Coordinates of C-alpha atoms in Angstrom, one line a residue:
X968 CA 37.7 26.1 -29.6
X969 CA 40.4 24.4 -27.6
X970 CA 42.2 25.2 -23.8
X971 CA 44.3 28.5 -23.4
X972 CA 47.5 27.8 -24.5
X973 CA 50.3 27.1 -21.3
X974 CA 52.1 30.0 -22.6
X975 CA 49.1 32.9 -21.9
X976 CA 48.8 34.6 -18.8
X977 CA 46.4 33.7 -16.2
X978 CA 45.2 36.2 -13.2
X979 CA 44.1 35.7 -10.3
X980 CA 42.0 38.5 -8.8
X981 CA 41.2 37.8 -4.6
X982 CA 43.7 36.1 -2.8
X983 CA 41.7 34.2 0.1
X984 CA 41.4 30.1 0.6
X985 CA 40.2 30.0 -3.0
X986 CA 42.0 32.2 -5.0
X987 CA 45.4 30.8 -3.9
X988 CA 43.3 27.3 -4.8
X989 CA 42.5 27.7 -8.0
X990 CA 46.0 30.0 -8.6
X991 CA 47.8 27.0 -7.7
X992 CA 45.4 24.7 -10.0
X993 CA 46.6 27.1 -12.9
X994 CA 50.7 27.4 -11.7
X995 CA 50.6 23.6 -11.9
X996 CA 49.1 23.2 -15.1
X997 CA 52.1 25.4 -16.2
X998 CA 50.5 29.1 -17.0
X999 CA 52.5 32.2 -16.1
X1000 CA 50.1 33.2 -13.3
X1001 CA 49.9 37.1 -11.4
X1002 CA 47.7 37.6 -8.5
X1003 CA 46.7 40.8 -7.2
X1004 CA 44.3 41.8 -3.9
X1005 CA 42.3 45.1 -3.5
X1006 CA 44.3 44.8 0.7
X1007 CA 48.1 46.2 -0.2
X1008 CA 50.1 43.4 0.4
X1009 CA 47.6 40.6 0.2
X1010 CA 49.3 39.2 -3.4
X1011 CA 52.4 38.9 -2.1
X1012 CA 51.5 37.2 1.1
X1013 CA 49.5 34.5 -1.1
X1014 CA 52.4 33.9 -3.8
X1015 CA 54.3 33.0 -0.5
X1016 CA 51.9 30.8 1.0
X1017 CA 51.2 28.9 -2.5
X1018 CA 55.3 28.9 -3.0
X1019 CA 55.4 27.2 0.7
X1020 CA 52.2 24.0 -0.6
X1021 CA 54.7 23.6 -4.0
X1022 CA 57.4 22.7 -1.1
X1023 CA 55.1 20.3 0.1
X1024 CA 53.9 18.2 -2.9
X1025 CA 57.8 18.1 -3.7
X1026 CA 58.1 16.5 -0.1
X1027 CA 55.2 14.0 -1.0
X1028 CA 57.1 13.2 -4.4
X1029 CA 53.6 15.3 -6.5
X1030 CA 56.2 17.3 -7.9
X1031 CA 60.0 18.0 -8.8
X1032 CA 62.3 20.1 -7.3
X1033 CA 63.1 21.6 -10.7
X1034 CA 58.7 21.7 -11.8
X1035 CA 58.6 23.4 -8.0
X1036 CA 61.3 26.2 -9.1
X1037 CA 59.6 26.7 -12.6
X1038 CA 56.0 27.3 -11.3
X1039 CA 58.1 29.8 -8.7
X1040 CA 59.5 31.6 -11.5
X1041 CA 56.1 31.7 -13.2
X1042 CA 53.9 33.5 -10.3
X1043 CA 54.3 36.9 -10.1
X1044 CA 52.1 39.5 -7.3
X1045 CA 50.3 42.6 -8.9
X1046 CA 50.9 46.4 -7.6
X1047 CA 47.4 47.4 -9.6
X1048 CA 44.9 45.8 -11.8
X1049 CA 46.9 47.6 -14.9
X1050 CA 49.2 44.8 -13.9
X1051 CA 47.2 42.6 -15.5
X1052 CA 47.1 43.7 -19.1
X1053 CA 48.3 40.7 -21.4
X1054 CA 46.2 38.2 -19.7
X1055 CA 44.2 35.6 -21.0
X1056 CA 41.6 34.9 -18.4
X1057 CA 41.1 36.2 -14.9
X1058 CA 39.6 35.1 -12.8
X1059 CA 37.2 36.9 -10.0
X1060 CA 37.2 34.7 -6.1
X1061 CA 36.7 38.2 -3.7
X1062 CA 33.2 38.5 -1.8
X1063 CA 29.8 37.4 -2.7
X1064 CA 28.7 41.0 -3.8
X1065 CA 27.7 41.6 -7.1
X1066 CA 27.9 45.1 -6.8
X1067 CA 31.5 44.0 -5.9
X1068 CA 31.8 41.9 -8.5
X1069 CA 30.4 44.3 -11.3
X1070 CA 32.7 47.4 -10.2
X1071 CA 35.9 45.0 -10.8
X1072 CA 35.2 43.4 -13.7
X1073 CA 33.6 46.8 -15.0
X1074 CA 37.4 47.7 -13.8
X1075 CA 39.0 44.8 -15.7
X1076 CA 37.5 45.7 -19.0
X1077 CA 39.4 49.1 -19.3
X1078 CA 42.7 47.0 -18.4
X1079 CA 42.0 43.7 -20.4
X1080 CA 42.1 43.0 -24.3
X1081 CA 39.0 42.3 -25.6
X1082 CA 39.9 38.5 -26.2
X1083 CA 41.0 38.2 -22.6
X1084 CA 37.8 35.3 -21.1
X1085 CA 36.9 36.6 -17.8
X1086 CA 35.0 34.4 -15.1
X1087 CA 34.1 34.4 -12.1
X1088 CA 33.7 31.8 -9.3
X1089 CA 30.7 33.3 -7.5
X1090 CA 29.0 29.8 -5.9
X1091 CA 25.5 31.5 -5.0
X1092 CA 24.9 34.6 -7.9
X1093 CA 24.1 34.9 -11.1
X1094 CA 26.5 34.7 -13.5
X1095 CA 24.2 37.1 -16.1
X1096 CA 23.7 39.3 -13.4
X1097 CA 27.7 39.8 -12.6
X1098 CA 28.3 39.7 -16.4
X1099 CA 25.8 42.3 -17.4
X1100 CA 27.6 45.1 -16.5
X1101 CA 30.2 44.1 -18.8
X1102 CA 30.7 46.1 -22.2
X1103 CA 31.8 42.1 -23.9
X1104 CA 29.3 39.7 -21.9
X1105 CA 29.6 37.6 -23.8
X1106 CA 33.7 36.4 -23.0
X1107 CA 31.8 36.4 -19.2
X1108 CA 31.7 32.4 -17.6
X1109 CA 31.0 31.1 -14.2
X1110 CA 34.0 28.5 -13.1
X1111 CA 33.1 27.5 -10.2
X1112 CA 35.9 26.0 -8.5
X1113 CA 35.3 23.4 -4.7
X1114 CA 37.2 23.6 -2.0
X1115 CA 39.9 23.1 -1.9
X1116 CA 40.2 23.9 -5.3
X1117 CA 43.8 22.1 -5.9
X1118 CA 42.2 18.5 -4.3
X1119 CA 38.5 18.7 -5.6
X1120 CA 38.5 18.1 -9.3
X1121 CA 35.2 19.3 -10.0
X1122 CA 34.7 22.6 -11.7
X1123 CA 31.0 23.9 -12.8
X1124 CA 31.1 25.9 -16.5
X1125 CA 28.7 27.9 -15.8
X1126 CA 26.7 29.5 -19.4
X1127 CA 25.4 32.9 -18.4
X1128 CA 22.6 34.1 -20.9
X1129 CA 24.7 36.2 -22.8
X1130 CA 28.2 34.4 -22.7
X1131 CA 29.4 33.4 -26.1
X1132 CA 29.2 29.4 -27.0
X1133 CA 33.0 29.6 -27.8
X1134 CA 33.5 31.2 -24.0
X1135 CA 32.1 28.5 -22.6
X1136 CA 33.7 25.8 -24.6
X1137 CA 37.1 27.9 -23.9
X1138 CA 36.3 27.7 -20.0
X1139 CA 35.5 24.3 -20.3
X1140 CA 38.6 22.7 -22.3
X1141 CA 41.0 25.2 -20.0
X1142 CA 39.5 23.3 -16.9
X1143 CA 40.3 20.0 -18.5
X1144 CA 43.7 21.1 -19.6
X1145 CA 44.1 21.5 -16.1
X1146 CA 43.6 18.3 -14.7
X1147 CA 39.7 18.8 -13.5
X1148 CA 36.4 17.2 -14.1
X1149 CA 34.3 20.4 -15.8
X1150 CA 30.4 19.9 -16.1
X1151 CA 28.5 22.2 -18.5
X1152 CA 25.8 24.0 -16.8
X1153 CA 23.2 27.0 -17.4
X1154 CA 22.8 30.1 -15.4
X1155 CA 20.3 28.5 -12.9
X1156 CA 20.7 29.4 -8.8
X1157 CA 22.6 27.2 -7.6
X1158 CA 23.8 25.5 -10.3
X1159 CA 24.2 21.9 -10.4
X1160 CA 25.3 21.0 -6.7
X1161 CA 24.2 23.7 -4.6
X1162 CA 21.0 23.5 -6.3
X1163 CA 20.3 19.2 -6.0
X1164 CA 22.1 19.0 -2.9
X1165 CA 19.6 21.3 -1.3
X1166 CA 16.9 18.4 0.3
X1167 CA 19.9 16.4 1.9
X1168 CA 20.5 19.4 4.4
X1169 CA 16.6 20.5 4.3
X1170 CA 15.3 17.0 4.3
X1171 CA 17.5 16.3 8.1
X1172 CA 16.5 19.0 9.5
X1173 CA 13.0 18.8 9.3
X1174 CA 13.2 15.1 10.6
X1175 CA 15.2 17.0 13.6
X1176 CA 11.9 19.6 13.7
X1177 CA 9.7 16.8 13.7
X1178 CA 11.3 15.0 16.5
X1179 CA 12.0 11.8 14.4
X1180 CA 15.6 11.3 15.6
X1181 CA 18.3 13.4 17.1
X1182 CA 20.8 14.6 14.5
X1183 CA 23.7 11.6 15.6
X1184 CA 21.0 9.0 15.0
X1185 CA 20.1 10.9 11.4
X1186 CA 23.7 11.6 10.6
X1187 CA 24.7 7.6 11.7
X1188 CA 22.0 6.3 9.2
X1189 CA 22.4 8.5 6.0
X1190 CA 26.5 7.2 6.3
X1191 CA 25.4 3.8 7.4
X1192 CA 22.4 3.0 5.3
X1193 CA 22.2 5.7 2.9
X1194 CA 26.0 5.3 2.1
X1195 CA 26.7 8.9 2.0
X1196 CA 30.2 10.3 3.2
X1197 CA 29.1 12.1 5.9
X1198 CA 25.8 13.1 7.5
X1199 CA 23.7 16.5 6.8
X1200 CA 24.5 17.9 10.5
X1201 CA 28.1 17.5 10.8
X1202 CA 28.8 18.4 6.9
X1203 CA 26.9 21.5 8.2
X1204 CA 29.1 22.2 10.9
X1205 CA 32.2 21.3 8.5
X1206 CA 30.5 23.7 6.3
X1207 CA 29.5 26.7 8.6
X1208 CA 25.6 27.1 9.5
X1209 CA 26.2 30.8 8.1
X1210 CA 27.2 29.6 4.7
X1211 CA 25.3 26.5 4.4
X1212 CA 21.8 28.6 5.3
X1213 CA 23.4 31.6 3.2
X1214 CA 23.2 29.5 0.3
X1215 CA 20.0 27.9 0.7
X1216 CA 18.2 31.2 1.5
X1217 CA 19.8 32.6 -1.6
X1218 CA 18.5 29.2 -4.0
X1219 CA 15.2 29.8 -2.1
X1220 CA 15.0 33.4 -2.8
X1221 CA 16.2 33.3 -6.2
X1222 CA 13.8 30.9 -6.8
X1223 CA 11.1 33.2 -5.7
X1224 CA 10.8 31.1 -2.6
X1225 CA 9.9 27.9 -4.3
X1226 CA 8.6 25.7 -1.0
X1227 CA 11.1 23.4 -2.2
X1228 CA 14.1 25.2 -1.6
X1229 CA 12.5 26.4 1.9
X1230 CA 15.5 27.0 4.5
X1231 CA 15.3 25.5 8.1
X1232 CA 14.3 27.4 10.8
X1233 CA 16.0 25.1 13.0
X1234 CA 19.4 26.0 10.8
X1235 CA 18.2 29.9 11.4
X1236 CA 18.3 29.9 15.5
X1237 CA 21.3 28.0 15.2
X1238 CA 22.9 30.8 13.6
X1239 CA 21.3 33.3 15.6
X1240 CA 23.0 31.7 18.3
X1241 CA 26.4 32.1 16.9
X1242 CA 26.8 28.0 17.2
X1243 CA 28.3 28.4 13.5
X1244 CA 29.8 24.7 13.4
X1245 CA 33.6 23.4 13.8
X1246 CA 34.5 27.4 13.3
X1247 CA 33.0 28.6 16.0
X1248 CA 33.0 25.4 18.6
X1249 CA 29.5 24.7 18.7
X1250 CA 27.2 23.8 15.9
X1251 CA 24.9 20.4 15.8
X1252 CA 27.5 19.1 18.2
X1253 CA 29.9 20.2 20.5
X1254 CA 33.7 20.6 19.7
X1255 CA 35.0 22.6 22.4
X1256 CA 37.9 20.4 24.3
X1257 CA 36.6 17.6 26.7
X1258 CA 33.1 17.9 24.9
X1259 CA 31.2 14.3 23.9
X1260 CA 30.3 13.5 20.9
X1261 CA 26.5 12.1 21.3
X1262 CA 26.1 8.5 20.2
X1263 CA 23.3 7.3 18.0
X1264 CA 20.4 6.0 19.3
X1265 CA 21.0 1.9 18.6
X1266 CA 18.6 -0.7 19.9
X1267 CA 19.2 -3.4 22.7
X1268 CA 19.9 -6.9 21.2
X1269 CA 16.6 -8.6 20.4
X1270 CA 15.8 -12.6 19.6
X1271 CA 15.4 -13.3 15.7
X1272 CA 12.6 -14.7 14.3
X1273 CA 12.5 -18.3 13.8
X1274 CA 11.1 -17.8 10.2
X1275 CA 9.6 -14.8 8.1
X1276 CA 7.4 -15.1 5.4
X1277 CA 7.9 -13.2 2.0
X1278 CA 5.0 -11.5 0.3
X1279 CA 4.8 -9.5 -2.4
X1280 CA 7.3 -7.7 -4.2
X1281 CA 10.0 -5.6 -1.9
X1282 CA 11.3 -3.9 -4.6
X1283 CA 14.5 -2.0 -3.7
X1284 CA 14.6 -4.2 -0.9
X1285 CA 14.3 -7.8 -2.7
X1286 CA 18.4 -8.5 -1.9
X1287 CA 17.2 -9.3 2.3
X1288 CA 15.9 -12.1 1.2
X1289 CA 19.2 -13.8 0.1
X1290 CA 20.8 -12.0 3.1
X1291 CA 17.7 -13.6 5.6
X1292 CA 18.8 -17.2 4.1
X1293 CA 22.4 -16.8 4.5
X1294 CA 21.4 -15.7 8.3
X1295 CA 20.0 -18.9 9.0
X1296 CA 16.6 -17.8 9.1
X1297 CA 14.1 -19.8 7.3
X1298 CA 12.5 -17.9 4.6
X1299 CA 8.6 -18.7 3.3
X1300 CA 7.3 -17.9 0.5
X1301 CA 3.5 -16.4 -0.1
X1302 CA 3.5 -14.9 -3.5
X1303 CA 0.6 -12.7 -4.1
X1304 CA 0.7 -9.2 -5.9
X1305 CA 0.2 -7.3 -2.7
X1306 CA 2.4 -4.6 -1.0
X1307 CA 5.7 -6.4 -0.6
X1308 CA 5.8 -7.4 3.3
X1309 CA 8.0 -9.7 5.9
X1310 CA 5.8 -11.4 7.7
X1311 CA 6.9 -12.6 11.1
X1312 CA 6.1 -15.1 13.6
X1313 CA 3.9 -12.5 15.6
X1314 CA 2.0 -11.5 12.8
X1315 CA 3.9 -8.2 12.5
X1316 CA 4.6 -6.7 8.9
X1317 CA 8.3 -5.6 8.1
X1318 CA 7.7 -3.1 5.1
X1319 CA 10.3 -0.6 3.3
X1320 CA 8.9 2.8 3.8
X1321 CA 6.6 3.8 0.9
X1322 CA 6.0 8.0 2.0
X1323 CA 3.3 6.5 4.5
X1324 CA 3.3 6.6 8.2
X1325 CA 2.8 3.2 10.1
X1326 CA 0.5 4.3 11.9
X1327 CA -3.1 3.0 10.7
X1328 CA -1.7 0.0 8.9
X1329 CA -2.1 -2.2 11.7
X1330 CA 1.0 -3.9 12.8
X1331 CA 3.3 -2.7 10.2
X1332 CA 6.9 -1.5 11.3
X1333 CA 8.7 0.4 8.7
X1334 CA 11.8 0.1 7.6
X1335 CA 13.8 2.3 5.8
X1336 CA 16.2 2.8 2.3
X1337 CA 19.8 1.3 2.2
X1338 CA 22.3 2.0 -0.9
X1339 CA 22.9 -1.4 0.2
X1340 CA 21.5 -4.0 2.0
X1341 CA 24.4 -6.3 2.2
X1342 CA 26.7 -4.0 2.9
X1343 CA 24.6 -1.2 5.1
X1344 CA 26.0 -1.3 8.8
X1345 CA 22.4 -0.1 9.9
X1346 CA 18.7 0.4 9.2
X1347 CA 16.0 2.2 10.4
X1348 CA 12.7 1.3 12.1
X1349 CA 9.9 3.3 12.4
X1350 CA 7.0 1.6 14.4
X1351 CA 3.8 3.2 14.9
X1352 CA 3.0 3.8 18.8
X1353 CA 0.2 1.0 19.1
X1354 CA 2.7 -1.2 17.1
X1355 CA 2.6 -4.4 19.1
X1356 CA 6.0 -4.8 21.2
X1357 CA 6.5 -8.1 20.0
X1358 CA 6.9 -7.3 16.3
X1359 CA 9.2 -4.4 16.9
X1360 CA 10.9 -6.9 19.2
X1361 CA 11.3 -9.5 16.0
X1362 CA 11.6 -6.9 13.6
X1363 CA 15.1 -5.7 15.4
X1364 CA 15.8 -9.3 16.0
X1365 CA 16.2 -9.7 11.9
X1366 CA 18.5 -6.8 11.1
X1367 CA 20.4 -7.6 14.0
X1368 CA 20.7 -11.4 12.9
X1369 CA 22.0 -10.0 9.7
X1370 CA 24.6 -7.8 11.1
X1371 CA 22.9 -4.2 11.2
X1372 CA 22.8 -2.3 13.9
X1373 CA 19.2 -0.7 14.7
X1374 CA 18.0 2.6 15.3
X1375 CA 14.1 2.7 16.1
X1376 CA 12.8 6.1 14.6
X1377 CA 9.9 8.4 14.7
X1378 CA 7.0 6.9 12.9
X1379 CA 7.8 9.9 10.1
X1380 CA 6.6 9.4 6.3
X1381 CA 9.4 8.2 4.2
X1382 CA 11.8 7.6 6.6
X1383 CA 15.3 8.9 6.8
X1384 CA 17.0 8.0 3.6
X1385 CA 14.0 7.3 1.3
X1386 CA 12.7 10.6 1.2
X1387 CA 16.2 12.2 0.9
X1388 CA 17.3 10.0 -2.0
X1389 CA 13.6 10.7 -3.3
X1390 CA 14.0 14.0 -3.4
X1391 CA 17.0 14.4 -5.0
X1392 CA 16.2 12.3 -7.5
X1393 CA 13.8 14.2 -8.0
X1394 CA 15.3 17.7 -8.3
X1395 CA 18.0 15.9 -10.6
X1396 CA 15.3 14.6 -13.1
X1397 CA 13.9 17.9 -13.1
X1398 CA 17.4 20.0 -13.8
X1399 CA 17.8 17.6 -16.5
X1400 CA 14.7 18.6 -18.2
X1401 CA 14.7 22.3 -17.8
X1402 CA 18.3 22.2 -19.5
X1403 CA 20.4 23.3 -16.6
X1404 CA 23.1 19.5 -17.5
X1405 CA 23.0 16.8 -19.4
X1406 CA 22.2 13.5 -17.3
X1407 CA 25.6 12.3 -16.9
X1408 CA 26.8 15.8 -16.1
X1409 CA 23.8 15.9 -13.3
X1410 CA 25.7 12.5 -12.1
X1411 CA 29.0 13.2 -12.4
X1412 CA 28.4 16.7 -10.2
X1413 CA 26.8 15.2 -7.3
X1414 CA 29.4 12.1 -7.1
X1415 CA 32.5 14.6 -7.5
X1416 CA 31.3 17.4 -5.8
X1417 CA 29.5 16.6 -2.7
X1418 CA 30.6 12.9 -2.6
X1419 CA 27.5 11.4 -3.4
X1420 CA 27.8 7.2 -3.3
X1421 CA 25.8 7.3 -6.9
X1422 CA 24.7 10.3 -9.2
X1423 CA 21.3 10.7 -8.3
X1424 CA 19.8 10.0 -12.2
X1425 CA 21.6 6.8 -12.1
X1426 CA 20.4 6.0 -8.3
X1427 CA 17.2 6.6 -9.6
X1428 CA 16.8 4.4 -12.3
X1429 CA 18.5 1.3 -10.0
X1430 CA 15.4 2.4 -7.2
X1431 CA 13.0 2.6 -10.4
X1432 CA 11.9 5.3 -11.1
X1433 CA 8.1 4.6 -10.4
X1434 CA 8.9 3.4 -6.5
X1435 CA 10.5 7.0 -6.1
X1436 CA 7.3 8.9 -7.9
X1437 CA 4.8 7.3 -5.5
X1438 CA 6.8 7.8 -2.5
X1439 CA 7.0 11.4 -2.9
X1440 CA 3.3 11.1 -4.1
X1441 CA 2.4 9.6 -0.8
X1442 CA 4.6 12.0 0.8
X1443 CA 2.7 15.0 -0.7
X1444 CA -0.5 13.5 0.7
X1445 CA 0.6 13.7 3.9
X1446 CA 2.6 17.1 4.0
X1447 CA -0.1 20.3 2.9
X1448 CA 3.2 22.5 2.2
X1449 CA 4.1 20.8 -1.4
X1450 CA 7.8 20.5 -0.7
X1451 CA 7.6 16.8 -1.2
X1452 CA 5.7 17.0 -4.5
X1453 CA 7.2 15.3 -7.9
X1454 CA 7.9 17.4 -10.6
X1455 CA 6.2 16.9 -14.0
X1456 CA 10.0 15.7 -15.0
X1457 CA 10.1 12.6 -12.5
X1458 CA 6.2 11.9 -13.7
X1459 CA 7.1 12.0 -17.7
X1460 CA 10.2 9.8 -17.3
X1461 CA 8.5 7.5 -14.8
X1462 CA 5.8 7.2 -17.1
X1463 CA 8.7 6.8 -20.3
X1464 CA 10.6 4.0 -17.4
X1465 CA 7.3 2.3 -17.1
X1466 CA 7.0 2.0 -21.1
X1467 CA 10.3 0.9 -21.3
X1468 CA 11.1 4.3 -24.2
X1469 CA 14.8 5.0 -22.6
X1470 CA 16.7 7.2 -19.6
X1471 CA 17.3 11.1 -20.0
X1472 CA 20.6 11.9 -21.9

C-alpha cells in the first residue's frame, strides 16, 4: 500500500494552531487541500493566515515564488462538510471531546466515499474509541501530528483495534511522502511520547515535593548533567500546567490509575491557582515584566583533593577517572570487587547514586547521573546531614577542579537524573514488550519528539541495563507507593543483557 497520490484531495477539519499546521504540512507536499471549521468564517481566516507563512518561507528562500502561488491555488475554504466529498483523507484537529469527535466523523461518513482514510490527531483519546462510531472503522488511524506541525517532523501512526493494516500502512507512507518521521504505534494512552515521557515531569516534581531542590536547581541539572533540552518545570510552563496535568491525569486514568502514571499534586494547586505557565504569566517561575528568573543553587568554590583513590567499579561513571588525571589530580588505584567509590583524602566516599540515600552509609556523598561526564557543565551532590563537612568540602573541590559547577542536593534516593533516566528506561523497555513500537520506533519518538539527548532503549543499554534494574529496585525499597518498581520487561531483558542473548527489536 503506498502514500496518497499528490493529485487526491486532502481536508482539513478544525482550523486552530494545529490544523493550519498539519494543512500547511499537506499544501507543501503538493495535495489540493480544503479546510472547513464548524465557527462560520474560521476556514477562510486560516487559508489566509497559512497563505501569509508561504510568504514567509519564500522570504527565507524554503520556497519559490512560483511553489508559493501553486500551493495558493491549491487551498481552497469549505461552506459545509458536503464540501468535502472527493477527498482522500481528512483529517479531524477540533477539541479533545470524543463525543465531539464521534458526531463529526459519524458526519463525515454520510459525506465521504468509502475509500476516503479518515484520522484523527487526538493526542490524549483513544483512537478505537473515536473510531467506533464509525460504520468503516477500519479506514480510521490516529496521526498524531507535534507542534508545530510544519517544524516537528515527528508524526505517531497510531493502529486503533479495528483499523485495517492497509490504513495504517496508507497513513504511514502519506506521512513520509510528506517529509515527516512516522513511528508505528498501537492504540495504547498516550501513545509513544506522552506515554514514556510521563516520569520526566512526575519524577521533578516529586523531588520539588520532597524538598530535594528548588525547581531552577532541578531544571539546571537535567539540561546540564542529564543533557536534556530543557528542564521538566519550564517545559511545563512552555507547555501549560492545564495541558501538561490534562494529559497525565488522562494516561493515569486510562490506565486505571496505574501508581506509575500518578499526577502531581504540586502540578494540581498550581493549576488551581491559575499560574498556568508562560500563558498566563506565572507558572514555576515568574514571567510578568521586571520579574527574576531564580538562579540555581551552585556551591562556593572549594579546595580539590590532593589525590583520590579508585575503588571498585563506577560503572556509568568510569570516564572521571580519565577526566580526574587530566585535572591534575593524582589518581590511586585499589582494585577490589566492591561498590565502585572515590576515596578522598578525608576518608569521605564519592559514589554515583545507586536508588539509596546517603544517609546510613557512613561518609558517603552521592553523586548523581551525567549523559556525559566530560562534557556535563554540572553535577549533583547529595550528602547525608551527618556527612562530615570536610568530604562534602573535597567532594565539590573535584567536580569543580574538572570544570563542573555544583549544586548540593537533598539526600533523595536516586538523585535527580538517575531516577528520571531509570524510569524512562524503564517504561520504554516495557512499551516495547507489550507491542505498543518496535525498539527503534520507541527511540526515534522520544529523540524527535520531546528532544530527548538519546532514545531511551539505546540510553539504556550504554547505562547497562542491570545498573538501571537495581536502581529502581533499591528505589522501590525505599518508596511503599510502587511507582519506582521495574517492570517484568526491564527484569527479562536485564536478565537476556546479563547473558549476553541480544537487545529488543
Amino acid at each position: 500500500m503506498t502514500a496518497l497520490d499528490l493529485s487526491s484531495p486532502v481536508a482539513v477539519v478544525g482550523t486552530g494552531t494545529m490544523g493550519q499546521g498539519i494543512a500547511q504540512v499537506a499544501l507543501v507536499a503538493g495535495h489540493p487541500v480544503r479546510l472547513y471549521d464548524a465557527v462560520a468564517g474560521r476556514a477562510r481566516e486560516a487559508a489566509d493566515a497559512i497563505g501569509a507563512r508561504l510568504d514567509r518561507l519564500v522570504e527565507k528562500d524554503r520556497l519559490t515564488g512560483a511553489e508559493r502561488d501553486a500551493a495558493r491555488a491549491r487551498l481552497t475554504s469549505a461552506e459545509t462538510l458536503s464540501d468535502l466529498a472527493g477527498c482522500a483523507l481528512v483529517v479531524e484537529a477540533v477539541v479533545e471531546r470524543l463525543d465531539v469527535k464521534q458526531e463529526l466523523f459519524r458526519a463525515l461518513e454520510d459525506v465521504v466515499g468509502d475509500d476516503c482514510l479518515l484520522a484523527t490527531n487526538t493526542s490524549s483519546l483513544s483512537v478505537t474509541a473515536v473510531g467506533g462510531a464509525l460504520r468503516i472503522p477500519g479506514r480510521f488511524v490516529g496521526l498524531h501530528f507535534f507542534n508545530p506541525a510544519p517544524l516537528l517532523p515527528l508524526v505517531e501512526v497510531v493502529a486503533g483495534a479495528a483499523t485495517d493494516p492497509a490504513s495504517a500502512t496508507r497513513a504511514y507512507e502519506t506521512a513520509r511522502a510528506w517529509g515527516k518521521t512516522p513511528v508505528a504505534c498501537a492504540d495504547t494512552p498516550g501513545f509513544i511520547v506522552n506515554r514514556i515521557a510521563r516520569p520526566f515531569y512526575a519524577e521533578a516534581f516529586a523531588l520539588h515535593e520532597e524538598r530535594a531542590a528548588d525547581p531552577a536547581t532541578i531544571d539546571a541539572v537535567l539540561r546540564e548533567s542529564g543533557g536534556f533540552r530543557m528542564g521538566a518545570f519550564e517545559l511545563t510552563d512552555l507547555i501549560g500546567q492545564d495541558v501538561n496535568e490534562s494529559v497525565t491525569h488522562s494516561v493515569w486514568q486510562s490506565f486505571f490509575q496505574d501508581v506509575r502514571f500518578t499526577p502531581s499534586l504540586a502540578q494540581r494547586r498550581l493549576v488551581e491557582s491559575g499560574r498556568l505557565g508562560r500563558k498566563s504569566g506565572r507558572g514555576w517561575y515568574d514571567y510578568r515584566d521586571g520579574a527574576e528568573r531564580p538562579e540555581p543553587h551552585t556551591a562556593e568554590p572549594a579546595d580539590p583533593p590532593a589525590y583520590v583513590v579508585v575503588e571498585g567499579d563506577l560503572g556509568p561513571a568510569a570516564d572521571l577517572v580519565a577526566l580526574i588525571r587530566e585535572a591534575g589530580i593524582e589518581v590511586r588505584e585499589a582494585g577490589g570487587d566492591t561498590a565502585g567509590s572515590l576515596v578522598l583524602p578525608g576518608g569521605g566516599r564519592l559514589r554515583l547514586t545507586d536508588g539509596r540515600t546517603s544517609a546510613g552509609l557512613g561518609g558517603v556523598v552521592h553523586f548523581d547521573l551525567a549523559l556525559d561526564y566530560r562534557r556535563a557543565g554540572r553535577i549533583a551532590l547529595a550528602p547525608a546531614e551527618t556527612t562530615p563537612p570536610r568530604a562534602l568540602a573535597e567532594a565539590t573541590g573535584l567536580f569543580q577542579a574538572l570544570g563542573k559547577k555544583v549544586s548540593v542536593v537533598g539526600d533523595v534516593p536516586g538523585m535527580i537524573v538517575a531516577r528520571t533516566v531509570a524510569r524512562i528506561v524503564d517504561l520504554a523497555y516495557d512499551a516495547g514488550d507489550r507491542g505498543v513500537a518496535s525498539a527503534a520506533d520507541v527511540d526515534t519518538a522520544m529523540r524527535l519528539g520531546v528532544n530527548y539527548p538519546l532514545g531511551p532503549v539505546e540510553w539504556g543499554r550504554g547505562l547497562g541495563l542491570r545498573w538501571v534494574y537495581e536502581l529502581l529496585v533499591a528505589l522501590r525499597r525505599l518508596d511503599p507507593s510502587g511507582r519506582h518498581a521495574p517492570s517484568l520487561a526491564l527484569h527479562r531483558h536485564t536478565h537476556v543483557s546479563d547473558a549476553g542473548e541480544g537487545t529488543p527489536s
